[in-house]
Each structure stands twice: as C-alpha cells, then as structure tokens.
Amino acid sequence: MLKYISVANSLKEYIEHSNLKQGDRLPNALTLADDYNTSKTTIVKALEILKADGLIYQVQGSGNYARLPKRTGYINFQSNLGFTTNLHEENLSSQSVSVTSIAADTELAEQLQCAIGTPIYHVERTRTMDGKILCLENSFFNANLIKYLNQEIAEGSIFKYLTDVLDISIGFSDKFFKVRELTNYEAGKLALTAGQPTLDAHEVFFTNDGIPFDYSSNVYHFENADFYLQTQQK
C-alpha cells in the first residue's frame, strides 16, 4: 500500500474514533510528517483524501479542521473506496455471490477502455447492511489488470484485496445516476416488486495512473438505502 494511503487510513481512524468536534484543528502538515516519519508531500496527499471523504475542511493559511461525521448508515457518494470502507461501522455483508469469466462486449470495452473480447471478471452480489438488503451489485473487472479473483475474495472486500494484495492504487471514479423502475430480475434479488423505483448508480473506477479497472452498477433498494454528499466551495 502506498505511504500516503496508509497515512490517510490512520488519520481517518484517529478522526473517527477520537473526541474531535466540528471545527477542531488538526496538527499542521510538518508536525504530521514528523509523527509519521514521512515527507510533507505525502501528508498533503493524505489530507486530500480526507478532504474528499468529507472528514476535514481546509482554510487557506490557517490549517485543516475536523468536520462533523456523517449520519450512521448513509452511503457517501463522494467516496471511491468501496462499501466496506464507506460503511465500516455497519454490519455489511454480501449474499448470493457469483464470479464468472466473460469476454468484453462493446459496452464493457468502451467503459473499461479495452478491446472487445478482453477477459473480464463479472461479480454479482447482493449487499446487505444490518440484515437489510441494500443493493444488487454487478461489477466488471479487467482481468488483464486484476489477475485473480474468486468467490471467496468477492464475499469480502474486493477493494481491500485490490489495494492490500494486488497493490493497486485506486485514484478516482466517475459516477452516473439514473432513477428508473426495477426489472423482474432485479426485483427478485431485492425482494421487491417489478416496476418499483430504484436508483441505478453506474461507476467507473480508475487507478492513480488513470487506467479504468472496474465498471460497476449498483441498483439500490428504495426503502433501505440512504445517501449523503458534502460540498465545499473551491
């Protein structure tokens, strides 16, 4: 795992499990660099992750300050580190997990910027939170980048496997949302009725080098899924 990601994770734990209040100031970058025995540049990159995740806000010339934590059980649409990191305080699990090998069709080739016929891992799983169905997830991973993926891995945190085992640096993602009606298949997986509403979130995940490695669709249960966004003026 890259140093700045490790530092960011450590700082997240500190902020989320300490008694910091809204507006409490964090140590400056030089102090943090000494604490973590690393460079100021690494600290700055780590703080940018915290800012993107809504854990801090930055005041130019003054420093970095804590933000109030999100409401429990709400999905952060700004995060690109997966559900397990996003909802780490909740009882999150995966059901009906399947992993199959397919060839990229036209749509997957376009989304993953690969050739038609490229080997793809297709992961389908129903995500639950505190025993309630959260969403139906379909993810497509470029097997030329993600060399190995099986059901055991997919039953846990795929992104943790990618970062900790495959040493992939997750950089950013593009998200697209559509409100529509559930299909018969989706309704069956979500224990709902076809035609009921859903939020369908499509997302393409990129490495730090700008290479797309995962194209995902999450079809959310309209009664059990809650979301939040935090904004900050440039």
Tab-separated table of C-alpha atoms in Angstrom:
chain	number	residue	atom	x	y	z
A	1	MET	CA	0.000	0.000	0.000
A	2	LEU	CA	1.300	3.448	-0.884
A	3	LYS	CA	2.500	5.519	2.075
A	4	TYR	CA	0.028	8.380	1.651
A	5	ILE	CA	-2.911	5.939	1.574
A	6	SER	CA	-1.620	4.266	4.741
A	7	VAL	CA	-1.292	7.668	6.425
A	8	ALA	CA	-4.774	8.678	5.248
A	9	ASN	CA	-6.265	5.497	6.702
A	10	SER	CA	-4.509	6.098	10.018
A	11	LEU	CA	-5.719	9.697	10.160
A	12	LYS	CA	-9.280	8.578	9.347
A	13	GLU	CA	-9.238	6.208	12.306
A	14	TYR	CA	-7.902	8.990	14.524
A	15	ILE	CA	-10.581	11.473	13.436
A	16	GLU	CA	-13.466	8.997	13.550
A	17	HIS	CA	-12.597	7.462	16.924
A	18	SER	CA	-11.343	10.496	18.815
A	19	ASN	CA	-13.410	13.148	20.556
A	20	LEU	CA	-12.794	15.775	17.898
A	21	LYS	CA	-15.626	18.248	17.415
A	22	GLN	CA	-16.679	20.240	14.388
A	23	GLY	CA	-14.004	22.871	13.799
A	24	ASP	CA	-11.248	21.284	15.918
A	25	ARG	CA	-7.903	21.919	14.307
A	26	LEU	CA	-5.602	19.097	13.233
A	27	PRO	CA	-1.812	19.254	13.656
A	28	ASN	CA	-0.119	21.021	10.749
A	29	ALA	CA	1.491	19.124	7.859
A	30	LEU	CA	5.032	19.436	9.210
A	31	THR	CA	4.009	18.041	12.598
A	32	LEU	CA	2.164	15.171	10.937
A	33	ALA	CA	5.174	14.494	8.719
A	34	ASP	CA	7.330	14.119	11.836
A	35	ASP	CA	4.696	11.954	13.548
A	36	TYR	CA	4.505	9.580	10.586
A	37	ASN	CA	8.180	9.800	9.666
A	38	THR	CA	7.387	10.830	6.114
A	39	SER	CA	7.508	13.829	3.795
A	40	LYS	CA	5.235	16.860	3.804
A	41	THR	CA	4.182	15.937	0.248
A	42	THR	CA	2.917	12.564	1.467
A	43	ILE	CA	0.933	14.251	4.251
A	44	VAL	CA	-0.612	16.730	1.818
A	45	LYS	CA	-1.770	13.871	-0.437
A	46	ALA	CA	-3.200	12.028	2.585
A	47	LEU	CA	-5.086	15.143	3.693
A	48	GLU	CA	-6.569	15.498	0.223
A	49	ILE	CA	-8.123	12.037	0.644
A	50	LEU	CA	-9.610	13.079	3.989
A	51	LYS	CA	-10.971	16.241	2.416
A	52	ALA	CA	-12.562	14.268	-0.438
A	53	ASP	CA	-14.150	11.916	2.104
A	54	GLY	CA	-15.654	14.836	4.000
A	55	LEU	CA	-13.661	14.285	7.199
A	56	ILE	CA	-11.839	17.631	7.167
A	57	TYR	CA	-12.090	21.068	5.643
A	58	GLN	CA	-9.166	23.290	4.778
A	59	VAL	CA	-8.776	27.005	5.460
A	60	GLN	CA	-6.047	28.580	3.369
A	61	GLY	CA	-3.282	29.960	5.532
A	62	SER	CA	-4.833	28.527	8.687
A	63	GLY	CA	-4.881	24.738	8.548
A	64	ASN	CA	-7.068	21.652	8.470
A	65	TYR	CA	-10.164	21.274	10.628
A	66	ALA	CA	-12.456	18.369	11.531
A	67	ARG	CA	-15.924	18.088	10.036
A	68	LEU	CA	-18.870	16.514	11.775
A	69	PRO	CA	-19.155	12.830	10.908
A	70	LYS	CA	-21.811	11.557	8.525
A	71	ARG	CA	-25.030	10.026	9.780
A	72	THR	CA	-24.716	6.338	10.564
A	73	GLY	CA	-25.794	4.094	7.700
A	74	TYR	CA	-25.627	6.745	4.979
A	75	ILE	CA	-23.653	5.977	1.824
A	76	ASN	CA	-21.074	8.578	0.890
A	77	PHE	CA	-21.321	9.142	-2.858
A	78	GLN	CA	-18.039	11.059	-2.777
A	79	SER	CA	-16.055	8.011	-1.683
A	80	ASN	CA	-14.406	5.737	-4.242
A	81	LEU	CA	-13.036	3.110	-1.841
A	82	GLY	CA	-15.985	0.743	-1.817
A	83	PHE	CA	-18.786	-0.085	0.623
A	84	THR	CA	-16.614	-1.789	3.248
A	85	THR	CA	-14.575	1.377	3.809
A	86	ASN	CA	-17.602	3.626	3.345
A	87	LEU	CA	-19.845	1.722	5.783
A	88	HIS	CA	-17.201	0.304	8.112
A	89	GLU	CA	-19.285	0.922	11.239
A	90	GLU	CA	-22.262	-1.046	9.945
A	91	ASN	CA	-22.740	-4.818	9.634
A	92	LEU	CA	-22.143	-5.092	5.891
A	93	SER	CA	-22.187	-8.439	4.109
A	94	SER	CA	-22.529	-9.996	0.655
A	95	GLN	CA	-25.103	-12.612	-0.326
A	96	SER	CA	-25.727	-14.669	-3.485
A	97	VAL	CA	-22.164	-14.053	-4.675
A	98	SER	CA	-21.133	-15.278	-8.127
A	99	VAL	CA	-17.887	-14.773	-10.040
A	100	THR	CA	-17.758	-15.672	-13.733
A	101	SER	CA	-15.311	-15.091	-16.577
A	102	ILE	CA	-16.714	-13.374	-19.655
A	103	ALA	CA	-15.418	-11.521	-22.708
A	104	ALA	CA	-15.819	-7.767	-23.018
A	105	ASP	CA	-18.671	-6.736	-25.279
A	106	THR	CA	-18.972	-3.329	-26.914
A	107	GLU	CA	-20.250	-1.560	-23.776
A	108	LEU	CA	-17.636	-3.050	-21.441
A	109	ALA	CA	-14.866	-2.352	-23.934
A	110	GLU	CA	-15.951	1.287	-24.059
A	111	GLN	CA	-16.274	1.699	-20.283
A	112	LEU	CA	-13.021	-0.112	-19.446
A	113	GLN	CA	-11.145	1.260	-22.468
A	114	CYS	CA	-10.112	-2.191	-23.609
A	115	ALA	CA	-10.503	-4.306	-26.730
A	116	ILE	CA	-13.679	-6.237	-27.448
A	117	GLY	CA	-13.062	-9.795	-26.253
A	118	THR	CA	-10.769	-8.779	-23.374
A	119	PRO	CA	-11.175	-11.249	-20.462
A	120	ILE	CA	-13.415	-9.820	-17.731
A	121	TYR	CA	-14.320	-10.966	-14.235
A	122	HIS	CA	-18.056	-10.454	-13.659
A	123	VAL	CA	-19.016	-10.278	-9.982
A	124	GLU	CA	-22.655	-10.212	-8.951
A	125	ARG	CA	-23.641	-9.977	-5.303
A	126	THR	CA	-26.476	-8.713	-3.161
A	127	ARG	CA	-25.188	-6.352	-0.490
A	128	THR	CA	-26.908	-6.252	2.893
A	129	MET	CA	-26.471	-3.839	5.799
A	130	ASP	CA	-27.575	-4.767	9.311
A	131	GLY	CA	-29.581	-7.637	7.814
A	132	LYS	CA	-31.475	-5.457	5.313
A	133	ILE	CA	-30.973	-5.664	1.543
A	134	LEU	CA	-29.044	-2.601	0.376
A	135	CYS	CA	-28.458	-3.146	-3.325
A	136	LEU	CA	-27.776	-5.520	-6.186
A	137	GLU	CA	-24.210	-5.011	-7.371
A	138	ASN	CA	-22.747	-6.036	-10.720
A	139	SER	CA	-19.055	-5.318	-11.201
A	140	PHE	CA	-16.853	-5.961	-14.211
A	141	PHE	CA	-13.078	-6.116	-13.692
A	142	ASN	CA	-10.482	-6.117	-16.465
A	143	ALA	CA	-8.726	-9.462	-15.922
A	144	ASN	CA	-5.588	-8.150	-17.627
A	145	LEU	CA	-5.223	-5.780	-14.655
A	146	ILE	CA	-6.948	-7.797	-11.916
A	147	LYS	CA	-5.093	-11.053	-12.435
A	148	TYR	CA	-7.042	-13.195	-9.997
A	149	LEU	CA	-10.483	-13.002	-8.426
A	150	ASN	CA	-12.639	-15.752	-6.945
A	151	GLN	CA	-15.802	-16.167	-4.893
A	152	GLU	CA	-14.011	-16.186	-1.541
A	153	ILE	CA	-12.457	-12.804	-2.305
A	154	ALA	CA	-15.773	-11.450	-3.619
A	155	GLU	CA	-17.535	-12.441	-0.403
A	156	GLY	CA	-15.343	-9.929	1.436
A	157	SER	CA	-13.954	-6.530	0.487
A	158	ILE	CA	-12.768	-6.639	-3.115
A	159	PHE	CA	-11.191	-3.201	-2.870
A	160	LYS	CA	-9.219	-4.182	0.231
A	161	TYR	CA	-7.909	-7.162	-1.734
A	162	LEU	CA	-7.002	-4.892	-4.654
A	163	THR	CA	-5.073	-2.426	-2.505
A	164	ASP	CA	-3.523	-4.759	0.084
A	165	VAL	CA	-2.785	-7.861	-2.001
A	166	LEU	CA	-2.521	-6.686	-5.604
A	167	ASP	CA	-1.046	-3.313	-4.563
A	168	ILE	CA	-3.348	-1.381	-6.896
A	169	SER	CA	-3.579	2.332	-6.160
A	170	ILE	CA	-7.180	3.477	-6.576
A	171	GLY	CA	-7.192	7.016	-7.871
A	172	PHE	CA	-10.646	8.320	-8.753
A	173	SER	CA	-14.008	7.358	-10.174
A	174	ASP	CA	-16.765	8.706	-12.400
A	175	LYS	CA	-20.365	8.212	-11.218
A	176	PHE	CA	-23.585	8.324	-13.208
A	177	PHE	CA	-27.083	8.108	-11.684
A	178	LYS	CA	-30.476	7.211	-13.071
A	179	VAL	CA	-33.848	6.808	-11.353
A	180	ARG	CA	-35.875	4.097	-13.055
A	181	GLU	CA	-38.126	1.092	-12.443
A	182	LEU	CA	-36.899	-2.318	-11.309
A	183	THR	CA	-36.822	-5.199	-13.767
A	184	ASN	CA	-38.269	-8.574	-12.791
A	185	TYR	CA	-34.796	-9.990	-12.160
A	186	GLU	CA	-33.651	-7.051	-10.025
A	187	ALA	CA	-36.896	-7.045	-8.050
A	188	GLY	CA	-36.424	-10.725	-7.221
A	189	LYS	CA	-32.897	-10.094	-5.931
A	190	LEU	CA	-34.026	-7.109	-3.837
A	191	ALA	CA	-37.215	-8.757	-2.506
A	192	LEU	CA	-39.283	-6.018	-4.138
A	193	THR	CA	-41.807	-5.865	-6.984
A	194	ALA	CA	-41.024	-5.192	-10.625
A	195	GLY	CA	-41.858	-1.610	-11.527
A	196	GLN	CA	-40.984	-0.174	-8.129
A	197	PRO	CA	-38.460	2.703	-8.154
A	198	THR	CA	-34.718	2.355	-7.814
A	199	LEU	CA	-31.593	4.473	-8.028
A	200	ASP	CA	-29.204	2.866	-10.513
A	201	ALA	CA	-25.639	4.122	-9.937
A	202	HIS	CA	-23.042	3.307	-12.565
A	203	GLU	CA	-19.399	3.913	-11.690
A	204	VAL	CA	-16.051	3.540	-13.442
A	205	PHE	CA	-13.031	3.222	-11.146
A	206	PHE	CA	-9.553	4.283	-12.229
A	207	THR	CA	-6.052	3.684	-10.904
A	208	ASN	CA	-3.827	6.601	-9.949
A	209	ASP	CA	-2.427	6.353	-13.477
A	210	GLY	CA	-5.873	6.931	-14.961
A	211	ILE	CA	-6.435	3.334	-16.102
A	212	PRO	CA	-10.029	2.060	-15.704
A	213	PHE	CA	-10.141	-1.319	-13.945
A	214	ASP	CA	-13.746	-1.690	-12.720
A	215	TYR	CA	-17.126	-0.820	-14.183
A	216	SER	CA	-19.937	-1.302	-11.668
A	217	SER	CA	-23.690	-0.946	-11.411
A	218	ASN	CA	-25.443	-0.717	-8.048
A	219	VAL	CA	-29.234	-0.987	-8.099
A	220	TYR	CA	-30.448	0.269	-4.704
A	221	HIS	CA	-33.366	-0.837	-2.538
A	222	PHE	CA	-35.534	2.287	-2.328
A	223	GLU	CA	-36.571	1.649	1.282
A	224	ASN	CA	-33.193	0.684	2.762
A	225	ALA	CA	-30.564	2.859	1.037
A	226	ASP	CA	-29.757	6.397	2.222
A	227	PHE	CA	-27.133	8.697	0.747
A	228	TYR	CA	-25.267	11.878	1.507
A	229	LEU	CA	-22.927	14.358	-0.157
A	230	GLN	CA	-20.733	17.013	1.388
A	231	THR	CA	-19.774	20.092	-0.578
A	232	GLN	CA	-17.041	22.655	-0.270
A	233	GLN	CA	-16.501	25.792	-2.293
A	234	LYS	CA	-13.353	25.921	-4.364
